[in-house]
PDB file of C-alpha atoms and ligand atoms in Angstrom:
ATOM      1  CA  MET A 298      40.129  76.220  28.793  1.00  0.00           C
ATOM      2  CA  ALA A 299      40.770  73.013  26.903  1.00  0.00           C
ATOM      3  CA  GLU A 300      44.419  72.038  26.688  1.00  0.00           C
ATOM      4  CA  ASN A 301      45.258  72.407  23.020  1.00  0.00           C
ATOM      5  CA  ARG A 302      49.036  72.522  23.130  1.00  0.00           C
ATOM      6  CA  MET A 303      50.353  69.550  21.229  1.00  0.00           C
ATOM      7  CA  VAL A 304      52.103  68.483  18.039  1.00  0.00           C
ATOM      8  CA  HIS A 305      50.075  67.769  14.904  1.00  0.00           C
ATOM      9  CA  PHE A 306      51.757  65.770  12.153  1.00  0.00           C
ATOM     10  CA  VAL A 307      50.011  66.861   8.963  1.00  0.00           C
ATOM     11  CA  GLY A 308      50.201  65.488   5.409  1.00  0.00           C
ATOM     12  CA  ALA A 309      50.667  68.426   3.041  1.00  0.00           C
ATOM     13  CA  GLY A 310      49.550  66.508  -0.054  1.00  0.00           C
ATOM     14  CA  PRO A 311      51.615  65.947  -3.194  1.00  0.00           C
ATOM     15  CA  GLY A 312      52.261  69.563  -4.181  1.00  0.00           C
ATOM     16  CA  ALA A 313      49.275  71.633  -5.343  1.00  0.00           C
ATOM     17  CA  GLU A 314      48.273  73.804  -2.400  1.00  0.00           C
ATOM     18  CA  ASP A 315      44.579  72.899  -2.697  1.00  0.00           C
ATOM     19  CA  LEU A 316      45.323  69.193  -2.236  1.00  0.00           C
ATOM     20  CA  ILE A 317      45.777  69.434   1.537  1.00  0.00           C
ATOM     21  CA  THR A 318      42.809  68.124   3.569  1.00  0.00           C
ATOM     22  CA  LEU A 319      40.333  70.563   5.166  1.00  0.00           C
ATOM     23  CA  ARG A 320      41.525  69.358   8.566  1.00  0.00           C
ATOM     24  CA  GLY A 321      45.167  69.905   7.665  1.00  0.00           C
ATOM     25  CA  ALA A 322      44.415  73.419   6.368  1.00  0.00           C
ATOM     26  CA  LYS A 323      42.598  74.317   9.596  1.00  0.00           C
ATOM     27  CA  LEU A 324      45.486  73.059  11.712  1.00  0.00           C
ATOM     28  CA  LEU A 325      47.880  75.235   9.673  1.00  0.00           C
ATOM     29  CA  GLU A 326      45.647  78.257  10.286  1.00  0.00           C
ATOM     30  CA  GLU A 327      45.597  77.628  14.045  1.00  0.00           C
ATOM     31  CA  ALA A 328      49.283  76.746  14.464  1.00  0.00           C
ATOM     32  CA  ASP A 329      51.623  78.817  16.656  1.00  0.00           C
ATOM     33  CA  CYS A 330      54.586  77.071  15.065  1.00  0.00           C
ATOM     34  CA  ILE A 331      55.009  75.215  11.753  1.00  0.00           C
ATOM     35  CA  ILE A 332      57.984  72.983  10.974  1.00  0.00           C
ATOM     36  CA  TYR A 333      57.730  72.074   7.286  1.00  0.00           C
ATOM     37  CA  ALA A 334      59.734  69.685   5.118  1.00  0.00           C
ATOM     38  CA  GLY A 335      61.051  72.393   2.818  1.00  0.00           C
ATOM     39  CA  SER A 336      62.479  70.115   0.155  1.00  0.00           C
ATOM     40  CA  LEU A 337      59.044  68.998  -1.084  1.00  0.00           C
ATOM     41  CA  VAL A 338      56.249  70.934   0.667  1.00  0.00           C
ATOM     42  CA  ASN A 339      54.681  73.733  -1.383  1.00  0.00           C
ATOM     43  CA  PRO A 340      55.625  77.015   0.396  1.00  0.00           C
ATOM     44  CA  LYS A 341      52.234  78.473  -0.649  1.00  0.00           C
ATOM     45  CA  LEU A 342      50.681  76.363   2.121  1.00  0.00           C
ATOM     46  CA  LEU A 343      52.508  78.577   4.614  1.00  0.00           C
ATOM     47  CA  LEU A 344      50.370  81.542   3.519  1.00  0.00           C
ATOM     48  CA  ARG A 345      47.660  79.992   5.702  1.00  0.00           C
ATOM     49  CA  ALA A 346      49.720  80.600   8.852  1.00  0.00           C
ATOM     50  CA  LYS A 347      48.674  83.382  11.225  1.00  0.00           C
ATOM     51  CA  GLU A 348      51.006  86.373  11.444  1.00  0.00           C
ATOM     52  CA  SER A 349      52.412  85.405  14.833  1.00  0.00           C
ATOM     53  CA  CYS A 350      53.227  81.845  13.716  1.00  0.00           C
ATOM     54  CA  VAL A 351      56.925  80.881  13.889  1.00  0.00           C
ATOM     55  CA  ILE A 352      58.020  78.905  10.829  1.00  0.00           C
ATOM     56  CA  TYR A 353      60.976  76.514  10.504  1.00  0.00           C
ATOM     57  CA  ASN A 354      62.216  74.670   7.414  1.00  0.00           C
ATOM     58  CA  SER A 355      63.294  71.191   8.507  1.00  0.00           C
ATOM     59  CA  ALA A 356      65.364  70.666   5.330  1.00  0.00           C
ATOM     60  CA  THR A 357      68.340  72.220   7.133  1.00  0.00           C
ATOM     61  CA  MET A 358      67.599  70.761  10.594  1.00  0.00           C
ATOM     62  CA  THR A 359      68.525  67.535  12.371  1.00  0.00           C
ATOM     63  CA  LEU A 360      66.020  65.373  14.265  1.00  0.00           C
ATOM     64  CA  GLU A 361      67.408  66.787  17.537  1.00  0.00           C
ATOM     65  CA  GLU A 362      66.851  70.365  16.351  1.00  0.00           C
ATOM     66  CA  VAL A 363      63.288  69.575  15.266  1.00  0.00           C
ATOM     67  CA  LEU A 364      62.564  68.002  18.649  1.00  0.00           C
ATOM     68  CA  ASP A 365      64.097  70.984  20.497  1.00  0.00           C
ATOM     69  CA  VAL A 366      61.638  73.295  18.709  1.00  0.00           C
ATOM     70  CA  MET A 367      58.704  71.006  19.537  1.00  0.00           C
ATOM     71  CA  VAL A 368      59.695  70.868  23.223  1.00  0.00           C
ATOM     72  CA  GLU A 369      60.211  74.637  23.439  1.00  0.00           C
ATOM     73  CA  GLN A 370      56.862  75.380  21.773  1.00  0.00           C
ATOM     74  CA  TYR A 371      55.083  72.895  24.038  1.00  0.00           C
ATOM     75  CA  ALA A 372      56.583  74.557  27.118  1.00  0.00           C
ATOM     76  CA  LEU A 373      55.180  77.868  25.843  1.00  0.00           C
ATOM     77  CA  GLY A 374      51.710  76.282  25.611  1.00  0.00           C
ATOM     78  CA  HIS A 375      51.796  76.422  21.809  1.00  0.00           C
ATOM     79  CA  ARG A 376      50.415  74.268  19.017  1.00  0.00           C
ATOM     80  CA  THR A 377      52.995  72.970  16.539  1.00  0.00           C
ATOM     81  CA  VAL A 378      52.242  71.593  13.093  1.00  0.00           C
ATOM     82  CA  ARG A 379      54.887  69.281  11.638  1.00  0.00           C
ATOM     83  CA  LEU A 380      54.112  69.445   7.923  1.00  0.00           C
ATOM     84  CA  HIS A 381      55.278  66.490   5.852  1.00  0.00           C
ATOM     85  CA  THR A 382      54.956  65.993   2.110  1.00  0.00           C
ATOM     86  CA  GLY A 383      52.247  63.702   0.709  1.00  0.00           C
ATOM     87  CA  ASP A 384      51.051  61.374   3.453  1.00  0.00           C
ATOM     88  CA  PRO A 385      53.347  61.262   6.484  1.00  0.00           C
ATOM     89  CA  SER A 386      53.193  57.467   6.754  1.00  0.00           C
ATOM     90  CA  MET A 387      55.222  56.900   3.568  1.00  0.00           C
ATOM     91  CA  TYR A 388      58.940  57.682   4.012  1.00  0.00           C
ATOM     92  CA  GLY A 389      58.005  60.497   6.372  1.00  0.00           C
ATOM     93  CA  ALA A 390      60.458  59.677   9.181  1.00  0.00           C
ATOM     94  CA  ILE A 391      57.647  60.362  11.678  1.00  0.00           C
ATOM     95  CA  ARG A 392      58.062  57.249  13.853  1.00  0.00           C
ATOM     96  CA  GLU A 393      61.319  58.562  15.376  1.00  0.00           C
ATOM     97  CA  GLN A 394      59.651  61.895  16.144  1.00  0.00           C
ATOM     98  CA  MET A 395      56.562  60.268  17.664  1.00  0.00           C
ATOM     99  CA  ASP A 396      58.684  57.954  19.824  1.00  0.00           C
ATOM    100  CA  ALA A 397      60.684  60.910  21.162  1.00  0.00           C
ATOM    101  CA  LEU A 398      57.500  62.907  21.884  1.00  0.00           C
ATOM    102  CA  GLU A 399      56.045  59.937  23.710  1.00  0.00           C
ATOM    103  CA  GLU A 400      59.154  59.735  25.868  1.00  0.00           C
ATOM    104  CA  LYS A 401      58.858  63.428  26.685  1.00  0.00           C
ATOM    105  CA  GLY A 402      55.136  63.132  27.453  1.00  0.00           C
ATOM    106  CA  ILE A 403      54.155  65.518  24.640  1.00  0.00           C
ATOM    107  CA  PRO A 404      50.818  64.622  23.019  1.00  0.00           C
ATOM    108  CA  TYR A 405      50.568  64.363  19.223  1.00  0.00           C
ATOM    109  CA  ASP A 406      48.228  63.235  16.488  1.00  0.00           C
ATOM    110  CA  VAL A 407      48.399  62.592  12.744  1.00  0.00           C
ATOM    111  CA  THR A 408      46.311  64.063   9.923  1.00  0.00           C
ATOM    112  CA  PRO A 409      46.661  62.104   6.693  1.00  0.00           C
ATOM    113  CA  GLY A 410      47.473  63.646   3.324  1.00  0.00           C
ATOM    114  CA  VAL A 411      47.181  62.727  -0.352  1.00  0.00           C
ATOM    115  CA  SER A 412      50.348  60.784  -1.105  1.00  0.00           C
ATOM    116  CA  SER A 413      52.284  61.719  -4.236  1.00  0.00           C
ATOM    117  CA  VAL A 414      51.589  58.179  -5.454  1.00  0.00           C
ATOM    118  CA  PHE A 415      47.926  59.126  -5.804  1.00  0.00           C
ATOM    119  CA  GLY A 416      48.744  62.578  -7.163  1.00  0.00           C
ATOM    120  CA  ALA A 417      50.799  60.824  -9.838  1.00  0.00           C
ATOM    121  CA  ALA A 418      48.048  58.268 -10.573  1.00  0.00           C
ATOM    122  CA  ALA A 419      45.683  61.190 -11.201  1.00  0.00           C
ATOM    123  CA  ALA A 420      48.243  62.802 -13.533  1.00  0.00           C
ATOM    124  CA  LEU A 421      48.356  59.523 -15.509  1.00  0.00           C
ATOM    125  CA  ASN A 422      44.549  58.989 -15.372  1.00  0.00           C
ATOM    126  CA  ALA A 423      45.554  55.562 -14.103  1.00  0.00           C
ATOM    127  CA  GLU A 424      43.828  52.855 -12.088  1.00  0.00           C
ATOM    128  CA  PHE A 425      46.320  50.543 -10.375  1.00  0.00           C
ATOM    129  CA  THR A 426      43.844  47.732  -9.743  1.00  0.00           C
ATOM    130  CA  LEU A 427      42.323  46.630 -13.042  1.00  0.00           C
ATOM    131  CA  PRO A 428      40.187  43.455 -13.149  1.00  0.00           C
ATOM    132  CA  GLY A 429      42.086  40.661 -14.891  1.00  0.00           C
ATOM    133  CA  VAL A 430      45.316  42.737 -14.903  1.00  0.00           C
ATOM    134  CA  SER A 431      46.424  43.422 -11.330  1.00  0.00           C
ATOM    135  CA  GLN A 432      44.685  43.657  -7.978  1.00  0.00           C
ATOM    136  CA  THR A 433      47.730  44.777  -6.014  1.00  0.00           C
ATOM    137  CA  LEU A 434      49.843  47.920  -5.807  1.00  0.00           C
ATOM    138  CA  ILE A 435      53.347  47.684  -4.357  1.00  0.00           C
ATOM    139  CA  LEU A 436      54.744  50.920  -2.900  1.00  0.00           C
ATOM    140  CA  THR A 437      58.479  50.603  -2.534  1.00  0.00           C
ATOM    141  CA  ARG A 438      61.903  52.053  -3.274  1.00  0.00           C
ATOM    142  CA  MET A 439      65.216  50.939  -4.679  1.00  0.00           C
ATOM    143  CA  ALA A 440      67.867  50.346  -2.022  1.00  0.00           C
ATOM    144  CA  GLY A 441      70.071  53.435  -1.898  1.00  0.00           C
ATOM    145  CA  ARG A 442      71.907  55.067   0.998  1.00  0.00           C
ATOM    146  CA  THR A 443      69.000  53.758   3.082  1.00  0.00           C
ATOM    147  CA  PRO A 444      69.114  49.982   2.741  1.00  0.00           C
ATOM    148  CA  VAL A 445      66.016  47.873   2.028  1.00  0.00           C
ATOM    149  CA  PRO A 446      65.509  44.556   3.870  1.00  0.00           C
ATOM    150  CA  GLU A 447      66.870  41.721   1.716  1.00  0.00           C
ATOM    151  CA  ALA A 448      63.465  40.002   1.437  1.00  0.00           C
ATOM    152  CA  GLU A 449      62.018  43.219  -0.025  1.00  0.00           C
ATOM    153  CA  ALA A 450      64.626  43.696  -2.772  1.00  0.00           C
ATOM    154  CA  LEU A 451      62.948  45.240  -5.829  1.00  0.00           C
ATOM    155  CA  GLU A 452      63.598  42.169  -7.986  1.00  0.00           C
ATOM    156  CA  LYS A 453      61.807  39.968  -5.429  1.00  0.00           C
ATOM    157  CA  LEU A 454      58.792  42.272  -5.176  1.00  0.00           C
ATOM    158  CA  ALA A 455      58.699  42.512  -8.971  1.00  0.00           C
ATOM    159  CA  ALA A 456      58.366  38.726  -9.261  1.00  0.00           C
ATOM    160  CA  SER A 457      54.600  38.977  -8.726  1.00  0.00           C
ATOM    161  CA  GLY A 458      54.017  41.288 -11.697  1.00  0.00           C
ATOM    162  CA  ALA A 459      51.776  43.471  -9.497  1.00  0.00           C
ATOM    163  CA  SER A 460      51.473  47.200 -10.287  1.00  0.00           C
ATOM    164  CA  MET A 461      54.640  48.910  -9.000  1.00  0.00           C
ATOM    165  CA  ALA A 462      55.104  52.439  -7.649  1.00  0.00           C
ATOM    166  CA  ILE A 463      58.720  53.202  -6.818  1.00  0.00           C
ATOM    167  CA  PHE A 464      59.646  56.181  -4.628  1.00  0.00           C
ATOM    168  CA  LEU A 465      63.025  57.821  -4.026  1.00  0.00           C
ATOM    169  CA  SER A 466      64.711  56.124  -6.961  1.00  0.00           C
ATOM    170  CA  ALA A 467      64.838  58.635  -9.841  1.00  0.00           C
ATOM    171  CA  GLY A 468      68.646  58.660  -9.557  1.00  0.00           C
ATOM    172  CA  LEU A 469      68.908  54.861  -9.774  1.00  0.00           C
ATOM    173  CA  LEU A 470      66.963  54.066 -12.912  1.00  0.00           C
ATOM    174  CA  LYS A 471      69.460  51.671 -14.497  1.00  0.00           C
ATOM    175  CA  GLU A 472      69.303  49.620 -11.276  1.00  0.00           C
ATOM    176  CA  VAL A 473      65.495  49.834 -11.307  1.00  0.00           C
ATOM    177  CA  GLU A 474      65.360  48.577 -14.916  1.00  0.00           C
ATOM    178  CA  GLU A 475      67.613  45.634 -14.056  1.00  0.00           C
ATOM    179  CA  ALA A 476      65.732  44.680 -10.899  1.00  0.00           C
ATOM    180  CA  LEU A 477      62.329  44.812 -12.618  1.00  0.00           C
ATOM    181  CA  CYS A 478      63.599  42.614 -15.452  1.00  0.00           C
ATOM    182  CA  LYS A 479      64.861  40.037 -12.936  1.00  0.00           C
ATOM    183  CA  GLY A 480      61.235  39.908 -11.756  1.00  0.00           C
ATOM    184  CA  ALA A 481      58.156  39.403 -13.914  1.00  0.00           C
ATOM    185  CA  PHE A 482      58.812  42.383 -16.213  1.00  0.00           C
ATOM    186  CA  THR A 483      60.631  42.580 -19.534  1.00  0.00           C
ATOM    187  CA  LYS A 484      62.365  45.518 -21.223  1.00  0.00           C
ATOM    188  CA  ASP A 485      59.141  46.068 -23.213  1.00  0.00           C
ATOM    189  CA  SER A 486      56.778  46.134 -20.228  1.00  0.00           C
ATOM    190  CA  PRO A 487      54.888  49.436 -19.854  1.00  0.00           C
ATOM    191  CA  ALA A 488      56.429  52.001 -17.503  1.00  0.00           C
ATOM    192  CA  ALA A 489      55.965  55.677 -16.640  1.00  0.00           C
ATOM    193  CA  ILE A 490      57.690  58.460 -14.741  1.00  0.00           C
ATOM    194  CA  VAL A 491      55.773  61.286 -13.073  1.00  0.00           C
ATOM    195  CA  TYR A 492      57.863  64.299 -12.115  1.00  0.00           C
ATOM    196  CA  LYS A 493      56.461  66.754  -9.544  1.00  0.00           C
ATOM    197  CA  ALA A 494      52.908  65.413  -9.719  1.00  0.00           C
ATOM    198  CA  THR A 495      50.274  68.148  -9.185  1.00  0.00           C
ATOM    199  CA  TRP A 496      52.871  70.984  -9.262  1.00  0.00           C
ATOM    200  CA  PRO A 497      52.702  73.477 -12.167  1.00  0.00           C
ATOM    201  CA  GLU A 498      55.925  71.928 -13.563  1.00  0.00           C
ATOM    202  CA  GLU A 499      54.488  68.363 -13.520  1.00  0.00           C
ATOM    203  CA  LYS A 500      55.703  66.043 -16.296  1.00  0.00           C
ATOM    204  CA  THR A 501      54.357  62.605 -17.231  1.00  0.00           C
ATOM    205  CA  LEU A 502      56.612  60.385 -19.307  1.00  0.00           C
ATOM    206  CA  TYR A 503      55.385  57.110 -20.765  1.00  0.00           C
ATOM    207  CA  CYS A 504      58.094  54.630 -21.674  1.00  0.00           C
ATOM    208  CA  THR A 505      59.019  50.976 -21.185  1.00  0.00           C
ATOM    209  CA  VAL A 506      60.907  49.314 -18.352  1.00  0.00           C
ATOM    210  CA  GLY A 507      63.987  49.145 -20.611  1.00  0.00           C
ATOM    211  CA  THR A 508      63.888  52.888 -21.411  1.00  0.00           C
ATOM    212  CA  LEU A 509      63.263  54.362 -17.929  1.00  0.00           C
ATOM    213  CA  ALA A 510      66.781  55.776 -17.538  1.00  0.00           C
ATOM    214  CA  MET A 511      66.814  57.130 -21.088  1.00  0.00           C
ATOM    215  CA  ALA A 512      63.408  58.803 -20.751  1.00  0.00           C
ATOM    216  CA  ALA A 513      64.395  60.504 -17.471  1.00  0.00           C
ATOM    217  CA  GLU A 514      67.707  61.668 -18.902  1.00  0.00           C
ATOM    218  CA  ARG A 515      66.041  63.067 -22.041  1.00  0.00           C
ATOM    219  CA  GLU A 516      63.604  65.120 -19.937  1.00  0.00           C
ATOM    220  CA  GLY A 517      66.178  66.120 -17.313  1.00  0.00           C
ATOM    221  CA  VAL A 518      64.320  64.340 -14.482  1.00  0.00           C
ATOM    222  CA  LYS A 519      66.710  63.588 -11.607  1.00  0.00           C
ATOM    223  CA  SER A 520      64.557  63.714  -8.464  1.00  0.00           C
ATOM    224  CA  THR A 521      61.014  64.285  -7.109  1.00  0.00           C
ATOM    225  CA  ALA A 522      59.641  61.617  -9.386  1.00  0.00           C
ATOM    226  CA  LEU A 523      57.706  58.408  -9.050  1.00  0.00           C
ATOM    227  CA  ILE A 524      58.459  55.436 -11.250  1.00  0.00           C
ATOM    228  CA  PHE A 525      55.652  53.135 -12.324  1.00  0.00           C
ATOM    229  CA  ALA A 526      55.687  49.754 -14.013  1.00  0.00           C
ATOM    230  CA  GLY A 527      52.887  47.396 -14.880  1.00  0.00           C
ATOM    231  CA  ASP A 528      50.302  46.439 -17.443  1.00  0.00           C
ATOM    232  CA  PHE A 529      47.827  48.736 -15.650  1.00  0.00           C
ATOM    233  CA  LEU A 530      49.405  51.558 -17.683  1.00  0.00           C
ATOM    234  CA  THR A 531      48.230  50.238 -21.064  1.00  0.00           C
ATOM    235  CA  ALA A 532      45.959  47.192 -20.645  1.00  0.00           C
ATOM    236  CA  THR A 533      42.280  47.071 -21.544  1.00  0.00           C
ATOM    237  CA  PRO A 534      40.740  45.499 -18.443  1.00  0.00           C
ATOM    238  CA  GLU A 535      37.790  43.170 -18.075  1.00  0.00           C
ATOM    239  CA  ARG A 536      34.765  45.164 -16.992  1.00  0.00           C
ATOM    240  CA  SER A 537      34.209  45.508 -13.246  1.00  0.00           C
ATOM    241  CA  LYS A 538      31.825  43.194 -11.408  1.00  0.00           C
ATOM    242  CA  LEU A 539      30.645  46.063  -9.225  1.00  0.00           C
ATOM    243  CA  TYR A 540      28.887  47.892 -12.092  1.00  0.00           C
ATOM    244  CA  ASP A 541      27.964  44.831 -14.157  1.00  0.00           C
ATOM    245  CA  PRO A 542      24.143  44.672 -14.707  1.00  0.00           C
ATOM    246  CA  GLU A 543      24.257  40.884 -14.066  1.00  0.00           C
ATOM    247  CA  PHE A 544      26.020  41.199 -10.700  1.00  0.00           C
ATOM    248  CA  THR A 545      24.127  41.433  -7.398  1.00  0.00           C
ATOM    249  CA  THR A 546      25.635  43.607  -4.656  1.00  0.00           C
ATOM    250  CA  GLY A 547      24.442  44.665  -1.203  1.00  0.00           C
ATOM    251  CA  PHE A 548      22.915  47.743  -2.863  1.00  0.00           C
ATOM    252  CA  ARG A 549      21.564  46.458  -6.176  1.00  0.00           C
ATOM    253  CA  THR A 550      19.985  43.232  -7.504  1.00  0.00           C
ATOM    254  CA  GLY A 551      21.511  41.960 -10.750  1.00  0.00           C
ATOM    255  CA  LYS A 552      19.325  41.232 -13.815  1.00  0.00           C
ATOM    256  CA  GLY A 553      18.034  37.684 -13.693  1.00  0.00           C
ATOM    257  CA  ASN A 554      18.721  37.546  -9.931  1.00  0.00           C
ATOM    258  CA  GLU A 555      15.658  39.578  -8.885  1.00  0.00           C
ATOM    259  CA  ASN A 556      14.444  36.842  -6.540  1.00  0.00           C
ATOM    260  CA  ALA A 557      17.873  35.974  -5.191  1.00  0.00           C
TER     261      ALA A 557
HETATM  262  N1  SAH B 628      55.385  61.059   2.124  1.00  0.00           N
HETATM  263  C1  SAH B 628      55.588  61.328   0.723  1.00  0.00           C
HETATM  264  C2  SAH B 628      56.827  60.631   0.183  1.00  0.00           C
HETATM  265  C3  SAH B 628      58.107  61.231   0.729  1.00  0.00           C
HETATM  266  S1  SAH B 628      59.539  60.457   0.092  1.00  0.00           S
HETATM  267  C4  SAH B 628      54.331  60.938  -0.058  1.00  0.00           C
HETATM  268  O1  SAH B 628      53.404  60.346   0.512  1.00  0.00           O
HETATM  269  O2  SAH B 628      54.264  61.262  -1.230  1.00  0.00           O
HETATM  270  C5  SAH B 628      59.990  61.500  -1.246  1.00  0.00           C
HETATM  271  C6  SAH B 628      59.720  60.817  -2.565  1.00  0.00           C
HETATM  272  O3  SAH B 628      58.331  60.897  -2.853  1.00  0.00           O
HETATM  273  C7  SAH B 628      60.399  61.460  -3.759  1.00  0.00           C
HETATM  274  O4  SAH B 628      61.701  60.955  -3.963  1.00  0.00           O
HETATM  275  C8  SAH B 628      59.502  61.025  -4.906  1.00  0.00           C
HETATM  276  O5  SAH B 628      59.747  59.674  -5.254  1.00  0.00           O
HETATM  277  C9  SAH B 628      58.136  61.075  -4.240  1.00  0.00           C
HETATM  278  N2  SAH B 628      57.444  62.351  -4.450  1.00  0.00           N
HETATM  279  C10 SAH B 628      57.110  63.271  -3.517  1.00  0.00           C
HETATM  280  N3  SAH B 628      56.386  64.262  -4.063  1.00  0.00           N
HETATM  281  C11 SAH B 628      56.259  63.961  -5.384  1.00  0.00           C
HETATM  282  C12 SAH B 628      55.573  64.554  -6.481  1.00  0.00           C
HETATM  283  N4  SAH B 628      54.863  65.678  -6.349  1.00  0.00           N
HETATM  284  N5  SAH B 628      55.638  63.936  -7.697  1.00  0.00           N
HETATM  285  C13 SAH B 628      56.324  62.782  -7.856  1.00  0.00           C
HETATM  286  N6  SAH B 628      56.970  62.158  -6.853  1.00  0.00           N
HETATM  287  C14 SAH B 628      56.941  62.735  -5.635  1.00  0.00           C
END
């Protein structure tokens, strides 16, 4: 019989239970043990677990406790799913778990998920990369209890004027406003807050960089929100080259270029 005991890191998606990948859903159905990040993962996903599956909420556990469960389940010949919110590669704290598993000789793999940044973009009907507006999206956070390397301070990243998506900072909005304004933004630059993207209680707030803190306070948003800034929120872009009738691509010859 194939050896299938291992640890699967799985991205749960941003919230809505049908935004997990097909692969992630199958792994949940086959798991003998699920350790889920209870602060942000939709508990409805756990309904996929088989009856015998043991379930742990990592919100109340330390790294050591999580690893102890993984080791114990592996020794039993079991499959563990470690379920992280959104995509595990963004602020998922998976590297420390993977390093420890490697040391212990326990095999693991990673199944990606839809990050909340893309769940929130869908809620805003937004495109981050508009021709003539911005071709870059910066995913970052404000320095908080976890410091940010000096060279990546929000005000420095904001100097480019690229589209900004700021995680983990809903409680630091005055600081966010200030940092963005030290960069390429002004108080009047377009901004938005998406609270609990793709959950039933989702809220989208459009505001300006100078009114981020006020808008969040008015709507009672304190956490589980993404902050956006950039002209992508309001600008009318140039039309894309890709779908321009004049433009030749590897799949289509542009008008007037038929012999090219
Ligand atoms: N790995 C996750 C991010 C985890 S860090 C991902 O890819 O989405 C936790 C932060 O993510 C929160 O502070 C918030 O900024 C953001 N977040 C997570 N889920 C969210 C949601 N449904 N709506 C808005 N922001 C969310």
